[in-house]
XYZ file of C-alpha atoms in Angstrom:
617
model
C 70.062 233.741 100.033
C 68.179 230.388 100.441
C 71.679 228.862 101.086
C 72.787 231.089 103.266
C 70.005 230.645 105.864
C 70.232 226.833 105.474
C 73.955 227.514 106.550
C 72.998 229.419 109.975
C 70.101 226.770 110.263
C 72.810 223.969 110.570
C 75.108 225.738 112.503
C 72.689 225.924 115.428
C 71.511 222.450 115.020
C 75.451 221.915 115.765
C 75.662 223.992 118.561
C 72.532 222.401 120.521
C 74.028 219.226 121.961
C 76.711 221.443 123.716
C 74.160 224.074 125.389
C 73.534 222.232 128.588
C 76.906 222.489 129.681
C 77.608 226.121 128.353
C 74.814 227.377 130.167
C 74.820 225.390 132.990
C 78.477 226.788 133.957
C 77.207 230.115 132.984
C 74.372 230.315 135.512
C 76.929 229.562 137.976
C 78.927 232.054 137.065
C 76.390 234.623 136.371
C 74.856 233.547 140.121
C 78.831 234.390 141.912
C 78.713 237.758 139.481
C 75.282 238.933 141.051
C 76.679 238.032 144.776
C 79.771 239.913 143.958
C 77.700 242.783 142.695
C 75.337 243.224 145.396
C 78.039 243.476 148.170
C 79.803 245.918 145.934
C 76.602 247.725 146.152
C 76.304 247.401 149.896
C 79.536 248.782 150.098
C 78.784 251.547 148.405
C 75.520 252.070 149.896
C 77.410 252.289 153.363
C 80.384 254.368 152.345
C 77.612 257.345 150.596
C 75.567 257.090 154.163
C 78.751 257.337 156.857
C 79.074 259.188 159.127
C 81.063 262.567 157.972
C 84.343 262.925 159.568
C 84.770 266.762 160.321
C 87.806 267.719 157.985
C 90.652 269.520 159.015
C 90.796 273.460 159.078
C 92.646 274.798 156.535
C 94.352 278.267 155.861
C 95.018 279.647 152.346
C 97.797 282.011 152.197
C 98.574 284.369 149.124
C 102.072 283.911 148.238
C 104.055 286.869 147.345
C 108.062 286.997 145.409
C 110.864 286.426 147.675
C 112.796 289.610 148.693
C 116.265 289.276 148.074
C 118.087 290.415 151.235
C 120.561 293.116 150.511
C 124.018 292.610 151.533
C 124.417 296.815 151.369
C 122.617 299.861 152.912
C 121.429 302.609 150.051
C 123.290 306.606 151.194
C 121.221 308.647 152.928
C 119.720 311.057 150.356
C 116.940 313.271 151.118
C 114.327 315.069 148.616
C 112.900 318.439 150.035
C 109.103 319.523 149.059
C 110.237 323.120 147.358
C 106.685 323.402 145.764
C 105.599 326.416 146.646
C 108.679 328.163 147.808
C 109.445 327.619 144.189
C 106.706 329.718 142.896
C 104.527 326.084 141.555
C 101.298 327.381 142.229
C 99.824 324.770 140.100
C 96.737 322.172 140.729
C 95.591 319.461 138.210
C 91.486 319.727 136.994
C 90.441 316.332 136.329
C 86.685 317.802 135.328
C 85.638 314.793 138.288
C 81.770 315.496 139.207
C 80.325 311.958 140.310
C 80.128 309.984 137.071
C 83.255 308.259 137.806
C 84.913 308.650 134.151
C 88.314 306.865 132.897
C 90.398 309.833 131.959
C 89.590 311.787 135.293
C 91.834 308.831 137.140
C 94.606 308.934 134.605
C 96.707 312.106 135.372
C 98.646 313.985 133.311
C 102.167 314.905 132.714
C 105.306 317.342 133.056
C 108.168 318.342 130.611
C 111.567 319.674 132.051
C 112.711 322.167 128.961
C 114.707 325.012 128.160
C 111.924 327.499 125.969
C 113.718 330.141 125.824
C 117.268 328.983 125.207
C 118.966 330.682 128.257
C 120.422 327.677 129.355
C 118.631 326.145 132.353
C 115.067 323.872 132.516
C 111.913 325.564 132.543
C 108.844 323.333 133.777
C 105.102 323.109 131.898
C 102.665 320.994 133.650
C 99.885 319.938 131.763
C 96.336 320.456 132.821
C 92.512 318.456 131.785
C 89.662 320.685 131.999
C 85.873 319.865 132.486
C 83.823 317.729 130.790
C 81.675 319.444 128.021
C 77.908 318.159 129.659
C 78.866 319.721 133.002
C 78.374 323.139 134.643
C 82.209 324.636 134.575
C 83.040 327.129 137.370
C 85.040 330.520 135.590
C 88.262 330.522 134.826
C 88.282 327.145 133.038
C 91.334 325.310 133.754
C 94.562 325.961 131.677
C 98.107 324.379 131.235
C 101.208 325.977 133.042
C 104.540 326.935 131.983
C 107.126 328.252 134.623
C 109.931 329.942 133.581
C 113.132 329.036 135.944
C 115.601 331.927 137.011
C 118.851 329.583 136.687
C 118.472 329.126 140.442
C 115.625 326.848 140.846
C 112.982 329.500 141.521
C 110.363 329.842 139.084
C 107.664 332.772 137.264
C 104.451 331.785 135.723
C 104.755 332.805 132.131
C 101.912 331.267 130.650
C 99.797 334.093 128.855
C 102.869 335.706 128.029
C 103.995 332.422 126.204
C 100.951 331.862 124.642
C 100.524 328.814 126.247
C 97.020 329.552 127.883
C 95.823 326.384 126.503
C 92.463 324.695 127.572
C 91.594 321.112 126.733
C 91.869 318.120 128.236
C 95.745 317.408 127.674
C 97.512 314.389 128.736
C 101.111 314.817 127.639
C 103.424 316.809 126.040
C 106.466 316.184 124.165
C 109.339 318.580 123.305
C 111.425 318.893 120.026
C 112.281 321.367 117.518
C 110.867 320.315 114.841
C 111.452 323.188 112.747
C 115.410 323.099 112.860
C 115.477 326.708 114.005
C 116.779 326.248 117.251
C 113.533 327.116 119.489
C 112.096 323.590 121.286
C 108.615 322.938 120.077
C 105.552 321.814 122.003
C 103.203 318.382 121.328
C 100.023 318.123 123.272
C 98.630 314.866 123.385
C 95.300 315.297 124.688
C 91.360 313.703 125.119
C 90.029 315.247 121.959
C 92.212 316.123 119.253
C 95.686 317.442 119.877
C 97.708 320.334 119.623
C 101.014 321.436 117.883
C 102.570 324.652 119.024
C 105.181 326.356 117.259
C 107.775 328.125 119.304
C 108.364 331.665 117.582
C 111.547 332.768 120.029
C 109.935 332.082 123.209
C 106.400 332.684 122.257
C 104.216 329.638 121.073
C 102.145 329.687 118.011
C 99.519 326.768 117.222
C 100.331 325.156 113.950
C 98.165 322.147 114.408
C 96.108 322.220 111.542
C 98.732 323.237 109.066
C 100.864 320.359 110.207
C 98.198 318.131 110.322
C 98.605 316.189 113.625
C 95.847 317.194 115.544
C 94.395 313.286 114.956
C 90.618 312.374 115.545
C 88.256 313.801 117.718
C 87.291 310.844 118.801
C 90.197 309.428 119.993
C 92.166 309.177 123.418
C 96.113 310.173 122.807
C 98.054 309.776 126.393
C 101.904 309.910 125.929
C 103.914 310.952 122.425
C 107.405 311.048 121.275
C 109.451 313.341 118.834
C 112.296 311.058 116.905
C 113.803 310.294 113.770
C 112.746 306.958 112.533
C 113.096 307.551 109.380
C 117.116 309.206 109.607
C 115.885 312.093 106.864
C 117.709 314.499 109.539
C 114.233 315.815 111.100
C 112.364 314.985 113.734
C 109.072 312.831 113.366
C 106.403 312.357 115.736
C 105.022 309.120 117.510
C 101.604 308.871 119.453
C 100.213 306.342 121.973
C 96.341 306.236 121.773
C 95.184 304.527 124.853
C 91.109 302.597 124.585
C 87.900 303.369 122.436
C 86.434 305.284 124.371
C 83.274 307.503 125.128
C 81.415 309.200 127.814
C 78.429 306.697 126.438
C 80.976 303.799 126.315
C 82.036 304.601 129.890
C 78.771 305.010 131.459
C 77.764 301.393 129.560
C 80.541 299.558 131.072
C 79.975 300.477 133.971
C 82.895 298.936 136.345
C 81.992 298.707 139.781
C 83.320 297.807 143.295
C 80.813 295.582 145.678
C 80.290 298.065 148.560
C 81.235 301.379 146.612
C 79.156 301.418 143.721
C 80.691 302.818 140.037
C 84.135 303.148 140.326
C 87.428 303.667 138.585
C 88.590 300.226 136.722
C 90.985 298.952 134.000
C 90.286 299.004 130.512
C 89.710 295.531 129.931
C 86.043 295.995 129.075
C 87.345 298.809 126.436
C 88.342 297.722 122.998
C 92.127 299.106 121.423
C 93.088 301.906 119.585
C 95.840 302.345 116.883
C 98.738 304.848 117.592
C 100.115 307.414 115.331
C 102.999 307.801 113.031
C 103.650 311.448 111.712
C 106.544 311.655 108.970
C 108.147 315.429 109.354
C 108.098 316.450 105.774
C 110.778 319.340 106.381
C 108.435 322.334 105.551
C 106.305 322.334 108.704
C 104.008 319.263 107.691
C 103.231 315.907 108.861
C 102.322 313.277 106.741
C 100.256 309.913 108.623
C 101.879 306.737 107.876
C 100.487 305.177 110.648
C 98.696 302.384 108.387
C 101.745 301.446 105.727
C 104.433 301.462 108.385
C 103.351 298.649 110.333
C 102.588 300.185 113.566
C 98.758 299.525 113.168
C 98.106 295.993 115.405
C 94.830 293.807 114.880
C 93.909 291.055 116.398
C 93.706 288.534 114.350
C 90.785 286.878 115.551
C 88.964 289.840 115.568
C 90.523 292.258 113.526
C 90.128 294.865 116.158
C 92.863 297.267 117.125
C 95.195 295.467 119.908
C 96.909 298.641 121.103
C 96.073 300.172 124.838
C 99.112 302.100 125.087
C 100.061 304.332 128.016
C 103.994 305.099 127.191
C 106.587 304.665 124.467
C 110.285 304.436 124.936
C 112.111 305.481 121.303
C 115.707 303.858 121.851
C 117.838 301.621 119.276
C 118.116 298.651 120.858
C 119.960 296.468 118.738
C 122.294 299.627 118.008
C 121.656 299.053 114.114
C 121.453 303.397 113.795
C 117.886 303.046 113.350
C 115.706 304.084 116.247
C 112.775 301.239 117.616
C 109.883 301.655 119.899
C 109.215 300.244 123.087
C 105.133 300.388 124.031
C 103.960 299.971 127.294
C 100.364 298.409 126.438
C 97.959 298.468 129.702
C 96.682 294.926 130.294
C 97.434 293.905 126.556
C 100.667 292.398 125.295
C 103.529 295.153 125.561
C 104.767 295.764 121.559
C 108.388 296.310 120.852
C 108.468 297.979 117.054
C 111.597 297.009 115.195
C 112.920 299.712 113.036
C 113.347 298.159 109.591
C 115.630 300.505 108.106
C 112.778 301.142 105.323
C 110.091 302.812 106.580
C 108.319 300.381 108.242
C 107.915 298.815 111.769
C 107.978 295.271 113.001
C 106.038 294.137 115.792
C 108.392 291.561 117.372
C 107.238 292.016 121.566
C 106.233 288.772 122.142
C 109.571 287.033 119.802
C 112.141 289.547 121.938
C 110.755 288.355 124.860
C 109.334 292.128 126.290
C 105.258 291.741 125.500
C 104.490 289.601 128.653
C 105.139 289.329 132.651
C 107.343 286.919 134.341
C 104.294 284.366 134.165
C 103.640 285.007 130.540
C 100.544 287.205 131.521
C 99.677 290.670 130.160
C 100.172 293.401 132.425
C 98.782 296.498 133.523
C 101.756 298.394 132.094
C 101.672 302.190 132.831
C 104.780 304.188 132.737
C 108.462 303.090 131.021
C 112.360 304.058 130.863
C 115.304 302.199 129.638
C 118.903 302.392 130.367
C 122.307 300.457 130.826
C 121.864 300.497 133.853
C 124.633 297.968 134.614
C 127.264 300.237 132.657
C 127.574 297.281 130.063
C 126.665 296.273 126.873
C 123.206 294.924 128.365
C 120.188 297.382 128.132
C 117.242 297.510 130.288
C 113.273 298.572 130.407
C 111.669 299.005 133.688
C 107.754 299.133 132.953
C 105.463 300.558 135.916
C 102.489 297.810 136.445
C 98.846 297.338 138.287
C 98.470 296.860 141.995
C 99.646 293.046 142.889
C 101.671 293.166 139.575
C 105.728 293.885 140.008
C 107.307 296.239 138.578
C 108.825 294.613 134.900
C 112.427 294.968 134.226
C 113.260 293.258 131.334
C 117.267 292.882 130.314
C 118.936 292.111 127.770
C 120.565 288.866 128.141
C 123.958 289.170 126.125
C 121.924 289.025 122.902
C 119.782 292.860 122.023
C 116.919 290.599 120.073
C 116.429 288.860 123.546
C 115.204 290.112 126.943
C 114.052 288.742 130.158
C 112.442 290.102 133.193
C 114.472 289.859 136.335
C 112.702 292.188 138.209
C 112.763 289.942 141.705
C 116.446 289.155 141.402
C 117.165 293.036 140.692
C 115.527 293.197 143.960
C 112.593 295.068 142.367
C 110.012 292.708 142.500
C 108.627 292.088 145.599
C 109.038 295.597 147.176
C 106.703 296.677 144.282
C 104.256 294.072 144.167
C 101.642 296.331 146.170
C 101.932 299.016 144.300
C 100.211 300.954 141.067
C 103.001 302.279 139.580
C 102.786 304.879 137.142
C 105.872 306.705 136.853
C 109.109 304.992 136.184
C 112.511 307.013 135.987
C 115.857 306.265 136.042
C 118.505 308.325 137.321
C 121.522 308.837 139.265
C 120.130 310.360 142.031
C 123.618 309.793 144.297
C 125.993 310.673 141.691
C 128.001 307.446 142.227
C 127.511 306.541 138.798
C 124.902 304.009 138.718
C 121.277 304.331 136.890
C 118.946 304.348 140.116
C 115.085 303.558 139.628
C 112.268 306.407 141.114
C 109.107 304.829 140.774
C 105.376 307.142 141.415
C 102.595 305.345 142.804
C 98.771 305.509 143.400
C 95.778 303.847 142.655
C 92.656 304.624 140.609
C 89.906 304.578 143.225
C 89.779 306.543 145.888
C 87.511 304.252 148.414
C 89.969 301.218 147.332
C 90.943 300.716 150.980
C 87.422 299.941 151.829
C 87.255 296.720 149.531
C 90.631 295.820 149.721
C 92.903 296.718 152.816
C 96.159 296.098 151.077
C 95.532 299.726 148.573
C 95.561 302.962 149.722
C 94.526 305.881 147.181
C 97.442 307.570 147.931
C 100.457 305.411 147.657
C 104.390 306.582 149.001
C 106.881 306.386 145.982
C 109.486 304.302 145.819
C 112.993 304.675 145.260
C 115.347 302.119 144.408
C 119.091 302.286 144.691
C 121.190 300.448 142.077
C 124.077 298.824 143.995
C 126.325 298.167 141.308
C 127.940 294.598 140.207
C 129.461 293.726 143.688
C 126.724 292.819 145.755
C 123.841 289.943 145.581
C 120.909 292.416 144.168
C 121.177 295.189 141.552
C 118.734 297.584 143.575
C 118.024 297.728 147.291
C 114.674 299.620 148.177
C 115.615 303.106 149.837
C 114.297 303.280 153.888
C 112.002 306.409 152.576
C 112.258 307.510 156.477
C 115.970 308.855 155.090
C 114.520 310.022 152.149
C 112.947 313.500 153.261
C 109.532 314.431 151.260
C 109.886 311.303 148.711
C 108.191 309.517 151.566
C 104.821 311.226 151.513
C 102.010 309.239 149.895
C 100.512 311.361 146.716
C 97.932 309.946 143.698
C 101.096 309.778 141.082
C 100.946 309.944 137.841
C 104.094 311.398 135.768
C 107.495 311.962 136.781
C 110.389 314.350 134.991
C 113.714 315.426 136.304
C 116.173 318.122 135.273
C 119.061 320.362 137.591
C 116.412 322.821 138.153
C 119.117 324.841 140.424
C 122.508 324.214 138.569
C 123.964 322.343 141.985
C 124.912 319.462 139.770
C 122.417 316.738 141.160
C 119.169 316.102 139.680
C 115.695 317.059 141.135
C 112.603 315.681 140.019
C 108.485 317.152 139.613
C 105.875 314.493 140.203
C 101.602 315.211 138.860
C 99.487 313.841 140.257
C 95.608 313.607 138.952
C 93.516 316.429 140.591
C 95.974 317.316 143.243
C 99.187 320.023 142.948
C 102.309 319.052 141.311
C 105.234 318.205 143.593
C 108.587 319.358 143.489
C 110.960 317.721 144.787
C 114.667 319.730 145.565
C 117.773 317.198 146.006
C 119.575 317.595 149.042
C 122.475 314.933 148.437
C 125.664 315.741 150.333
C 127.572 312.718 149.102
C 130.421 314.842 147.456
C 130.157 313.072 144.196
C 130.976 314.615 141.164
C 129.197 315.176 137.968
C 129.261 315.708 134.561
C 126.357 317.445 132.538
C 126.428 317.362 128.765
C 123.933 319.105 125.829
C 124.293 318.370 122.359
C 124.070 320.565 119.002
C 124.012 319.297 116.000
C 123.234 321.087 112.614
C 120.249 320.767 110.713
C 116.297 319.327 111.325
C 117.651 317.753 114.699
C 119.100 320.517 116.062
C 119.617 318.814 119.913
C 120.390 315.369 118.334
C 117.714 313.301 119.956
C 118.940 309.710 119.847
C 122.333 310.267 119.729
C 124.438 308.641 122.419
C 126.902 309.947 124.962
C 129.428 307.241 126.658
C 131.962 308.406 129.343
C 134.497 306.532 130.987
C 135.429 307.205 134.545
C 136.952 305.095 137.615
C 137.061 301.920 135.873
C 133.132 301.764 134.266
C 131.710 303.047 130.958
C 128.369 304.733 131.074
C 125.972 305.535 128.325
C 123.201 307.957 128.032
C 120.644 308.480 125.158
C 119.432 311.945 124.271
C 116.014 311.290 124.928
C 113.720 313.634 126.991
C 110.431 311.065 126.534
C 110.580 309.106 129.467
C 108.294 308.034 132.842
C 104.714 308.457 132.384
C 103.145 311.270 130.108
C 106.416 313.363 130.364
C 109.896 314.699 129.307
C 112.630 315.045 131.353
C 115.745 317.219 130.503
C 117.296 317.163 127.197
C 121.137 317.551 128.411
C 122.318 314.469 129.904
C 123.717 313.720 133.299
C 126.589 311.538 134.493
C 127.579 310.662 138.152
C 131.061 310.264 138.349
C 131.230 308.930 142.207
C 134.542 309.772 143.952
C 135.996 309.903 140.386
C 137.688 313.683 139.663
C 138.697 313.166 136.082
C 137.262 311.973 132.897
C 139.818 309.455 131.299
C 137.386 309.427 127.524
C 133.943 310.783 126.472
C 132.576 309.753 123.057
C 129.146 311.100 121.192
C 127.710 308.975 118.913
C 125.149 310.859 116.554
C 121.666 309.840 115.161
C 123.341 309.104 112.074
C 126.406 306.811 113.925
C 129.079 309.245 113.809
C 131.147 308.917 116.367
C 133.051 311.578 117.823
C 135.910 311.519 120.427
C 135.972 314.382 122.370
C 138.563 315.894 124.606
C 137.512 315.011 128.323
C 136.224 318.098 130.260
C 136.931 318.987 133.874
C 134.352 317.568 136.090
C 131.382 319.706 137.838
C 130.099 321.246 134.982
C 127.664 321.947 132.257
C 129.047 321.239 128.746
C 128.012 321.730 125.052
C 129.162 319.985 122.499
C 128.930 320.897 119.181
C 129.102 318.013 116.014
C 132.342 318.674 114.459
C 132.417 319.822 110.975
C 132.540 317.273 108.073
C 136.427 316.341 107.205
């Protein structure tokens, strides 16, 4: 220690004779530093105190997608308000009294089906009711079923059907589940749900034997009968949509500066998990919602991810075992991959189908899927929020692998504006082609006084698919040709069927606490047409899933048996070709739930069709 300080001691006493001349250039140095410093200062000093120069004026402009400028002009094809000349006396009860409650904004849907097996589609429109704390006015609200005459005119057969139902129902689904031949009726519904039992045109509620009436508690908007498990019967998917309360409503409390409560999304609402029923063949349901995958948490939180509005059962990597696409509202979309053992995959966001364009989660509503390019590739068009394009994702040569080309389809930036519920596709022109009928209208009814840009009721939109030779898939349809289309409506769900056996389909759009539309198609193109039900033997007696492909004028198309399409409804279980100018058939081809294909000798065209599934060699 001692030697240690003697060592700095010496050191310094080394140092000294050279300090003069160390510090004496320092102090010069330090003396040019503090000159330099102080006019930095003054600089400084003068540049905080100018004089402030008046800055330009500037204008910031929203930017919307690009329209792509179609090189072709959609046919003139007009849709004729039938409503009431049709005997569709019916007016949706959305139980709204002030408080400004979620599922009074949401709608409710439609199913095109043949109840009573004479060979042409009946329509049921689905009603809410009042809310249990209010004062109800007498009759309380009920459900509808219609029963068509062949020619598109329609009786109200409700009591006599035993479908006087009353609850707050959001969507039905159709499918024998039985096997016995008679179509069978889900009701997904605010509350628990219902299961009704057709009994040779008369409907019987089985709901607690089969065990799918779900909790009380929970929110169930759109469903699904199909075969995921390819036991031969029909099993039963359902989309729960948020949490939710009248207590949980009233505490989040969304709100619009200048309107007070209001209508909002459900971003404020935590998930839900759907539901899985497995048909056990002797009228029950088992729930297998938890060990086949199809329950998503967040793994942060652990809290259910799902706010689903629509499903969309299809195979899409053809594999024979049927997947589900979920339209999620302002949550990742989910894409469930069938995996041949019971269970579900969740593989959205690896497929490329859980996002937007800009890799943000949408407000997805309604959903359908086709080929609608009469090729290999398939395609999901997903209804969205206002300032959110419509999605249409496509398969891009590969069925694991999708992306959204939605503004070089031409659908983008016509449907930016829009809230878009309802999204169908069909051949409205019977050239052949998978057109795109989208249903608008927005949740609040004073929007237009915060933002000019929304309008409550909202004009659909139909879009007409152009086919391979031309710049754009779709080119928006002048709605000033297209008759009663054009007239704005709150929409909600969307269904079509041939209600009046002319060979060109018709469609019924809900709205939420308005009348139902109906909309007659008054195409004159001369096209021709092929219709085509399917019967199969045992649990799935209309083969739901199966595949039809027909090959006409040069281009195969492909249609799946599937009746759960759009927005909380079921369209018509035959399915519907467009054959264009095309007066023959040259193949048609069925391919079964269970991927047996069948060749079968090509009809005459303009027709209705069965065909049966040929017996077992």
């Amino acid at each position: 220690m001692t030697e240690d300080r003697d060592r700095q001691v010496h050191s310094e006493e080394e140092l000294v004779p050279a300090d003069d001349r160390i510090i004496g250039s320092a102090l010069r140095w330090s003396a040019l530093a503090l000159v330099a410093v102080g006019v930095i200062a003054a600089a400084v000093v003068w540049w905080l105190r100018r004089p402030a120069e008046e800055a330009p004026e500037q204008t910031l402009e929203r930017s919307a997608p690009t329209a792509v400028v179609a090189d072709v002009e959609a046919p003139i094809v007009e849709f004729t308000d039938i409503t009431r000349d049709a005997g569709i006396d019916f007016e949706h009860v959305n139980g709204a009294e002030g408080d400004k409650l979620l599922p009074e904004t949401m709608g409710s849907g439609a199913a095109f089906f043949d109840y009573d097996n004479d060979d042409d589609p009946d329509l049921l429109l689905i009603n809410s009711t009042y809310w249990p704390h209010s004062s109800p006015p007498s009759p309380r609200p009920r459900s509808a079923l219609y029963r068509n005459d062949g020619a598109g005119r329609f009786e109200d057969v409700t009591a006599a059907a035993g479908l006087d139902l009353s609850l707050y129902g959001t969507a039905p689904a159709i499918g024998d589940f039985d096997g016995d031949g008679w179509r069978d009726l889900f009701v997904a519904a605010v509350g628990e749900n219902r299961l009704l039992r057709n009994e040779g045109g008369r409907f019987v509620d089985v709901t607690a034997r089969a065990g799918v009436a779900g909790s009380p508690e929970e929110w169930s908007s759109s469903s699904a009968f199909f075969d995921y498990d390819r036991d031969g019967d029909l099993d039963l998917f359902v989309c729960n949509y948020v949490r939710w309360s009248r207590q949980i409503d009233l505490e989040v409390d969304y709100r619009l500066t200048g309107v007070g409560r209001a209508y909002g999304p459900p971003v404020n609402y935590e998930g839900t998990f759907p539901y899985l029923y497995r048909n056990e063949g002797d009228g029950t349901f088992t729930d297998v919602s938890a060990e086949s995958g199809v329950e998503v948490r967040n793994e942060a939180t652990g809290v259910p991810v799902a706010k689903a509005l629509a499903v969309a059962p299809i195979d899409l990597d053809r594999d024979g075992w049927m997947d589900l696409l979920v339209a999620n509202d302002t949550v990742r979309n989910f894409l469930y991959h069938n995996q041949g053992d019971g269970t579900f995959q969740e593989v959205g966001e690896l497929w490329g189908v859980a996002y937007g364009r800009a890799g943000e989660a949408t407000g997805a509503m309604g959903i359908d899927a086709g080929h609608y390019r009469n090729d290999a590739e398939l395609g999901f068009a997903i209804g969205n929020f206002a300032n959110e394009m419509t999605s249409l994702y496509i398969s891009q040569g590969d069925p694991t692998f999708y992306a959204d080309e939605a503004i070089g389809e031409g659908i983008g930036a016509p449907s930016r504006l829009m809230l878009s519920f309802g999204v169908l596709m069909l051949d409205y022109d019977l050239d052949g082609r998978l057109d795109i009928l989208q249903v608008n209208g927005h949740l609040e009814s004073e929007i237009n006084s915060v933002d000019p840009s929304q309008t409550y009721e909202q004009a659909s939109q139909l879009f007409w698919n152009a086919g391979p030779d031309h710049r754009q898939g779709f080119v928006a349809v002048d709605l000033a040709t297209a008759g009663d289309l054009a007239l704005p409506i709150v929409g909600r769900g969307s269904a079509t069927a041939d209600i009046d056996a002319d060979g060109d389909l018709d469609v019924v759009l809900t709205q939420t606490g308005r009348r139902a539309v109906v909309l007659r198609n008054d195409q004159s193109t001369s096209h021709h047409w092929l219709q085509v039900r399917l019967e199969s033997a045992g649990g799935n007696a209309d083969a739901i899933g199966a595949w039809v492909e027909l090959e006409a004028g040069g281009q195969v198309q492909r249609r799946q048996v599937m009746p759960t399409r759009s927005y909380q409804s079921q369209s018509q279980l035959p399915v519907h070709f467009g054959l264009g100018g095309s007066d023959s058939i040259d193949a048609l081809r069925v391919i079964w739930p269970d991927g047996t294909a069948q060749p079968v000798e090509p009809p005459a065209v303009d027709q209705a069709v069965v065909i049966a599934r040929a017996a077992p060699e």
